[in-house]
CSV table of C-alpha atoms in Angstrom, one decimal:
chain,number,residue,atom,x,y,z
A,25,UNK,CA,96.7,44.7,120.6
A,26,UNK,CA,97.0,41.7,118.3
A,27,UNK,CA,100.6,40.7,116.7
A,28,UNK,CA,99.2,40.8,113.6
A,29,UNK,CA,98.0,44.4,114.1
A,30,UNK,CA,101.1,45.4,115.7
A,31,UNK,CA,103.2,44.2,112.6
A,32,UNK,CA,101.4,46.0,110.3
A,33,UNK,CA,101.5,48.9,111.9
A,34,UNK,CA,105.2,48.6,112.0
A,35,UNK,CA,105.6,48.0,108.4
A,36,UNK,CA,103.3,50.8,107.1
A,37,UNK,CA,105.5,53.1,109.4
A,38,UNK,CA,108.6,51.8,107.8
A,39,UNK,CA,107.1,52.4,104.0
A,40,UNK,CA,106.1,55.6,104.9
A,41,UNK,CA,109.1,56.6,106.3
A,42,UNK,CA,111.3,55.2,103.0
A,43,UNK,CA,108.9,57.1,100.9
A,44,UNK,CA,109.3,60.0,102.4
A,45,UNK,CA,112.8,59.6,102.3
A,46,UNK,CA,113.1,59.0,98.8
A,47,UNK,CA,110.9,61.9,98.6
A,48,UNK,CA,113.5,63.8,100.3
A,49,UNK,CA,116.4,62.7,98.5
A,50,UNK,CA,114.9,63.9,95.5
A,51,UNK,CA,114.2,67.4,96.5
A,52,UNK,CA,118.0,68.0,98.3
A,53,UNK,CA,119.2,66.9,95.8
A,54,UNK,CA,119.1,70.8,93.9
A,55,UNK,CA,119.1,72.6,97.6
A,56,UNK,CA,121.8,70.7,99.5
A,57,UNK,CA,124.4,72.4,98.0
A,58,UNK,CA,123.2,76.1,97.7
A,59,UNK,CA,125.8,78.3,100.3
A,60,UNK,CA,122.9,80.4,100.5
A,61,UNK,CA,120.3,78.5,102.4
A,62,UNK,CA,120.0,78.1,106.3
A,63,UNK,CA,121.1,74.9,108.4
A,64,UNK,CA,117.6,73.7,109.7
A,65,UNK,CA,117.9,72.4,113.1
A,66,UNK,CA,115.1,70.1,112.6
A,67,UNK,CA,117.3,68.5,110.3
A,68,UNK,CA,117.8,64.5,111.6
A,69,UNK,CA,120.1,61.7,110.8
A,70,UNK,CA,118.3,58.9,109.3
A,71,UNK,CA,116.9,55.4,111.8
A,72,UNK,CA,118.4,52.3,111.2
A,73,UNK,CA,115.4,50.6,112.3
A,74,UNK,CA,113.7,51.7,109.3
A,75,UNK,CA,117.0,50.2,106.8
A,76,UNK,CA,116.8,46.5,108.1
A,77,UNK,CA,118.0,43.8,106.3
A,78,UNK,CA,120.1,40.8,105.9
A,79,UNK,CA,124.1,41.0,107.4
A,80,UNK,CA,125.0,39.4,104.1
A,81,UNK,CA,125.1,39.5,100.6
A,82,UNK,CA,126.0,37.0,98.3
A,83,UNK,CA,128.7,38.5,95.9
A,84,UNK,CA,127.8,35.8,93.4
A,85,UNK,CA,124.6,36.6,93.1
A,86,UNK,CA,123.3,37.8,89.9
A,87,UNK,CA,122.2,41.2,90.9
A,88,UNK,CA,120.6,44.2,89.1
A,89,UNK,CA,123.4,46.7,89.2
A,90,UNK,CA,124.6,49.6,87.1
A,91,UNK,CA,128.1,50.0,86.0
A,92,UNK,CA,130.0,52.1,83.8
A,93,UNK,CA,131.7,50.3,80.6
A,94,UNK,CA,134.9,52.0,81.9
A,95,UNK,CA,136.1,55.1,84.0
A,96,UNK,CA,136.0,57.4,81.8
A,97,UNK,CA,132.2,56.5,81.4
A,98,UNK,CA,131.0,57.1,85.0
A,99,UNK,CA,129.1,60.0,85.8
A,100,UNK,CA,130.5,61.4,89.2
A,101,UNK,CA,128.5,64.6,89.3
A,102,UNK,CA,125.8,62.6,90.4
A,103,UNK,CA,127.8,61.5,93.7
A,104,UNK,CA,129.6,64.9,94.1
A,105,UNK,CA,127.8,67.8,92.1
A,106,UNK,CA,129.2,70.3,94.4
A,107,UNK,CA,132.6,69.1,93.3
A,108,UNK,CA,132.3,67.4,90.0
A,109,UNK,CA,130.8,68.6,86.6
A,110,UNK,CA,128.5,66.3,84.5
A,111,UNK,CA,130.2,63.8,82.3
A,112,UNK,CA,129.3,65.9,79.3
A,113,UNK,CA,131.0,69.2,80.1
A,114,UNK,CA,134.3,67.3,81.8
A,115,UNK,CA,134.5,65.7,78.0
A,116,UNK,CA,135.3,69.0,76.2
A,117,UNK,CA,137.3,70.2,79.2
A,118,UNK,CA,141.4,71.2,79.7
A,119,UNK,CA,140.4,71.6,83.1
A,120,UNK,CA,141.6,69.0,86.2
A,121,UNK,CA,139.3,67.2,87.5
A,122,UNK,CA,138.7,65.6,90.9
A,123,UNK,CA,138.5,62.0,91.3
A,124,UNK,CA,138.0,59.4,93.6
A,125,UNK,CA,141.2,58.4,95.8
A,126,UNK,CA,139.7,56.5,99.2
A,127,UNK,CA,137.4,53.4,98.6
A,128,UNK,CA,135.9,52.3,101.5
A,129,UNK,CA,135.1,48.7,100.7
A,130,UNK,CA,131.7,47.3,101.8
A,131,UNK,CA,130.6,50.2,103.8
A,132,UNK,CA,128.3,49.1,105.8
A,133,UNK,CA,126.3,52.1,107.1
A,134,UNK,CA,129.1,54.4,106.8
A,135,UNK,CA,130.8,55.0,110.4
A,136,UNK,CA,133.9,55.3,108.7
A,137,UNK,CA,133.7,57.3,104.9
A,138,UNK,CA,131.7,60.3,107.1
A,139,UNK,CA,134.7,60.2,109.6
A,140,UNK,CA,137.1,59.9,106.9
A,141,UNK,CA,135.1,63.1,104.8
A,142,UNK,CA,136.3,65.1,107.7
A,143,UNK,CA,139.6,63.7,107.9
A,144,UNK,CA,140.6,64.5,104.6
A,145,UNK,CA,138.2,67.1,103.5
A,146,UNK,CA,139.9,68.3,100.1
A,147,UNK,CA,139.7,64.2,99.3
A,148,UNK,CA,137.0,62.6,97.2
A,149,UNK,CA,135.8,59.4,99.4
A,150,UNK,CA,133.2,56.8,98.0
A,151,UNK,CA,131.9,54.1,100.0
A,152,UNK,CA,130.9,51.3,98.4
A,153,UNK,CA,128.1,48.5,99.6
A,154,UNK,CA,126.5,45.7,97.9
A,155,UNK,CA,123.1,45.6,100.3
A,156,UNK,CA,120.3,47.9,99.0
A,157,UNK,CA,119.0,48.6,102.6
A,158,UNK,CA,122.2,49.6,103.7
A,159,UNK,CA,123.0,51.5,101.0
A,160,UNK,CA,119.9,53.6,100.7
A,161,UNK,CA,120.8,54.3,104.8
A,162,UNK,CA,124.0,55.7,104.1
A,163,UNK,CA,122.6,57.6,101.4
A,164,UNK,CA,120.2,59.6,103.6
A,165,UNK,CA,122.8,59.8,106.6
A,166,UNK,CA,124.8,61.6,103.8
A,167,UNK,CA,122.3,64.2,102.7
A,168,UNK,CA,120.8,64.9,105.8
A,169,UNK,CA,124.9,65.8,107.2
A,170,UNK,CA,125.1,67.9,103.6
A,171,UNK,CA,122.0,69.9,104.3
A,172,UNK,CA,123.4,70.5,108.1
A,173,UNK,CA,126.7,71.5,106.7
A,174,UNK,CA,125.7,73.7,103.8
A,175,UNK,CA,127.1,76.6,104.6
A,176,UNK,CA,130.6,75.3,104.8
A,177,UNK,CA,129.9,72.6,102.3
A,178,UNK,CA,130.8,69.6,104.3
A,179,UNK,CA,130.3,66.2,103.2
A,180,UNK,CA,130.4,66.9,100.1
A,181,UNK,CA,133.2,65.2,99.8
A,182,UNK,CA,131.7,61.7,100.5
A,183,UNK,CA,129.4,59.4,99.0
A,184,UNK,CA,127.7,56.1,98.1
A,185,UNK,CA,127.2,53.6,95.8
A,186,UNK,CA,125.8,50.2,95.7
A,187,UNK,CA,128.3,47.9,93.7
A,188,UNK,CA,129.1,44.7,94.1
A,189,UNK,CA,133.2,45.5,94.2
A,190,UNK,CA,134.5,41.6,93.7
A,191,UNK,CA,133.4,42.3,90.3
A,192,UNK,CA,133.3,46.2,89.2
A,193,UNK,CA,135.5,47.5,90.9
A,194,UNK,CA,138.0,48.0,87.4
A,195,UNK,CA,134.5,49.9,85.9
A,196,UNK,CA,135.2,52.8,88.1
A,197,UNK,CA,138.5,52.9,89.1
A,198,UNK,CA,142.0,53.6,86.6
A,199,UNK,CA,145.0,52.4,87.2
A,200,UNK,CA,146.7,54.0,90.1
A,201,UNK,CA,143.8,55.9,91.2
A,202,UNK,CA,143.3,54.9,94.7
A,203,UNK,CA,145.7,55.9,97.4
A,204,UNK,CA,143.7,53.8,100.3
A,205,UNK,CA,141.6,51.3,100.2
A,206,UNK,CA,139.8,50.1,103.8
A,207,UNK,CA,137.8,46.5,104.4
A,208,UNK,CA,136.6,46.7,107.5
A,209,UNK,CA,135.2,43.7,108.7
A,210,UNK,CA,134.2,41.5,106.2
A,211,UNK,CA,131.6,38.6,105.9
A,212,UNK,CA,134.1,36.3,107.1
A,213,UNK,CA,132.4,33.2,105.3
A,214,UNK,CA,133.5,30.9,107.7
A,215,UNK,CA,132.8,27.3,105.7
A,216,UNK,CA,135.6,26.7,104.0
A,217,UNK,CA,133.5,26.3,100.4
A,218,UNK,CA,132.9,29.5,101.2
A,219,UNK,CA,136.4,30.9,101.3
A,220,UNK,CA,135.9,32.0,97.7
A,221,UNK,CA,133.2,34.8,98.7
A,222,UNK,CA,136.1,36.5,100.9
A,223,UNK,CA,137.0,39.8,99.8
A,224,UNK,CA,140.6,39.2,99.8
A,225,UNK,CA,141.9,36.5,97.7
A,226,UNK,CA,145.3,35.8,95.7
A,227,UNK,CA,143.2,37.2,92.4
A,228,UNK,CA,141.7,40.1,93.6
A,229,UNK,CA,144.9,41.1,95.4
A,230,UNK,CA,146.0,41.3,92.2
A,231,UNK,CA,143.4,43.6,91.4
A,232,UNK,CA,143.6,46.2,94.0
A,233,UNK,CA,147.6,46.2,93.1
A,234,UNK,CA,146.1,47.6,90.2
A,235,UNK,CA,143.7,50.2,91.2
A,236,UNK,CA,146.1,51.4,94.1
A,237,UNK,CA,149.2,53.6,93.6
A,238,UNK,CA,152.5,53.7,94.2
A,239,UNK,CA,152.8,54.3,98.3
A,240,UNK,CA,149.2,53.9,98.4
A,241,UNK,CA,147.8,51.8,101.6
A,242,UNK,CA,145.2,48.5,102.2
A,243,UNK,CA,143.7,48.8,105.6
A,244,UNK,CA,142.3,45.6,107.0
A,245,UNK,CA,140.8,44.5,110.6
A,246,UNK,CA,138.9,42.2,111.8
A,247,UNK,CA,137.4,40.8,115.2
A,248,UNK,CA,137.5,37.4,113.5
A,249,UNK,CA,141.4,35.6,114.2
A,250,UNK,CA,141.1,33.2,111.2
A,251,UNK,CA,139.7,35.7,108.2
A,252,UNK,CA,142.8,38.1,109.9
A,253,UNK,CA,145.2,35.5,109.3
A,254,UNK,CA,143.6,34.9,105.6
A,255,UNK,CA,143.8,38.7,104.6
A,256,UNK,CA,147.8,38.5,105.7
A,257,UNK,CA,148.5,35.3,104.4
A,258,UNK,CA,147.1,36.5,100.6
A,259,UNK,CA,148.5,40.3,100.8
A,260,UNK,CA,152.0,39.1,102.0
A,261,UNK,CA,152.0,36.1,99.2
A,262,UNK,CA,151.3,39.1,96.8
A,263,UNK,CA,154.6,40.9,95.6
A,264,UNK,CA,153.4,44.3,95.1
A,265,UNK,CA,152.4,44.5,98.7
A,266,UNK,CA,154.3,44.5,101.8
A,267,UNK,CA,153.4,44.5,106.1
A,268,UNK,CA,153.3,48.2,107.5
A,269,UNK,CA,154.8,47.6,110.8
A,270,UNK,CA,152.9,47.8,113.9
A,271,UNK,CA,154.5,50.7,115.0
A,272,UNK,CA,153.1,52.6,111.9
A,273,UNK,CA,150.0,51.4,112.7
A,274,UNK,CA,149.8,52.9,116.5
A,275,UNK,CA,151.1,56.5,114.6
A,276,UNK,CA,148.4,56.6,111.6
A,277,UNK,CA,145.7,58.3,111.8
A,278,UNK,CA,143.3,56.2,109.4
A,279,UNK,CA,144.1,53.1,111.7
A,280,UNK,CA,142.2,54.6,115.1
A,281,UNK,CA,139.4,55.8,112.8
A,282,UNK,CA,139.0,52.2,111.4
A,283,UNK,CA,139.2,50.8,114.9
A,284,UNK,CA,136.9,52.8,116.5
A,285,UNK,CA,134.5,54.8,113.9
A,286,UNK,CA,132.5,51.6,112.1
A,287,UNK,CA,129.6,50.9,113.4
A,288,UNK,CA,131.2,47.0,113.8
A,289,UNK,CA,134.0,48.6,115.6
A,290,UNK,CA,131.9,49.9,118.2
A,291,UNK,CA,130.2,46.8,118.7
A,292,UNK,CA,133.1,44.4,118.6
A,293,UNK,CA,134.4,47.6,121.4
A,294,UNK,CA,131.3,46.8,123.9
A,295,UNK,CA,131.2,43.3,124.0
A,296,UNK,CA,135.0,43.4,124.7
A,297,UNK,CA,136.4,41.5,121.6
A,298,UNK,CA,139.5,41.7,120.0
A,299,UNK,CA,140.2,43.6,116.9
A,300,UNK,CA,143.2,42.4,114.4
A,301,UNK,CA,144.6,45.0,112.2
A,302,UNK,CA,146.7,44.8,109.3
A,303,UNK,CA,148.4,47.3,106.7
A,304,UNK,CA,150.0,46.8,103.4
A,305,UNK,CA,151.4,49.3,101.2
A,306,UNK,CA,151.4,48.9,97.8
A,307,UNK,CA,155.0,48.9,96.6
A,308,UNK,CA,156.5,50.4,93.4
A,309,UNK,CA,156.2,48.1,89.6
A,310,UNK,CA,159.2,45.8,89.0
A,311,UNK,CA,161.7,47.7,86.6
């Protein structure tokens, strides 16, 4: 059989299997989250294979993204409708509502946010990826672990949205919302013109001071020693953050997720690397 033949084969398989997927996202979408209907054991967590594209994204890029004008203009029903009314009925209502308190920063295809759903299942958790791919992957991994879990409503905690979060990240989040924050292993943009592109910098420090509480955590790692040594050097310059010791590290739980639950995790884990770890808590406002 030909290349040629071969390859096309391949990619028919792969655009049949998206559509179908879409398909299917649009129909669980009003059954995933009935108590009444049965797990189906044919149920399957999405392929990869089927999701590839590039390890990067360039944050400066000008992509086609959606984004709230504020917080109080984003629509969360349609990441947690088990959980969250429409935007419409939360307007004229006394009533508390949820709201977002773990952001799992770039993703990826979401080892950690479902490990951290079950971890903290009465906490809303958003992942949050740039790549389209990747995030349409997660997506699916998501609704196909709903459906399995819809009798006891699991995973409907979790969720994902494509967002590019060195710029957006104020459209979604208030002040103080967040109580942890995770970026797992990062494009480390090794060049050094390309330092800018890192997800920690002095100015967006700044920022996630902002969107984190009082107490709240950052969780960083890294098999890469020089972007490790960047993250510290920018988070301990910052005032509002200071070094969890590593001590508190070996004792918290979120810390031996990270290490081992990301898909990058378990590779760095195989090929025997070395994985650098570093926590900051964000401390209390100046008087």
């Amino acid at each position: 059989m030909s290349d040629e033949v071969t390859n096309a084969r391949h990619k028919r398989s792969r655009t049949e299997y998206r559509q179908s997927q879409q398909q299917r996202r649009t129909e669980l979408k009003q059954i995933v989250f009935d108590d009444e209907s049965e797990i189906s054991d044919k149920v399957k967590l999405p392929k990869k294979k089927y999701y590839r594209q590039r390890a990067h994204s360039n944050p400066f890029s000008d992509h086609l993204l959606e984004y709230p004008k504020s917080p109080k203009h984003m629509d969360w029903s349609t990441l947690y409708p088990a959980l969250i009314p429409p935007l419409s009925e939360i307007e004229n209502s006394e009533l508390p509502i949820k709201k977002v308190e773990i952001a799992d920063i770039g993703c990826g295809f979401g080892g950690l946010s479902v490990s951290l759903a079950t971890e903290f299942p009465d906490t809303l958790i958003l992942g949050m990826e740039i790549r389209v791919q990747v995030t349409h992957y997660v997506e699916d991994r998501i609704i196909a672990l709903r459906q399995k879990h819809a009798k006891d409503g699991g995973y409907n905690n979790v969720a994902v949205l494509r967002a590019n979060a060195m710029k957006f990240l104020p459209n979604f989040f208030e002040k103080g919302q967040l109580s942890k924050m995770f970026f797992c292993f990062p494009d480390p943009h090794f060049k050094a013109r390309k330092h800018k592109a890192r997800i920690i910098t002095s100015t967006l420090a700044s920022e996630y001071a902002y969107l984190i509480r009082e107490g709240g955590v950052v969780y960083t790692i890294t098999d890469v020693l020089d972007l490790h040594e960047w993250m510290v050097k920018h988070l301990d310059a910052h005032p509002l953050f200071e070094r969890l010791s590593k001590e508190w590290e070996d004792t918290d739980k979120c810390v031996a997720i990270m290490r081992m639950d990301t898909e990058e995790g378990k590779k760095v884990e195989r090929n025997k690397g070395d994985k650098y770890v570093a926590c900051f808590v964000r401390l209390p406002d100046p008087e």
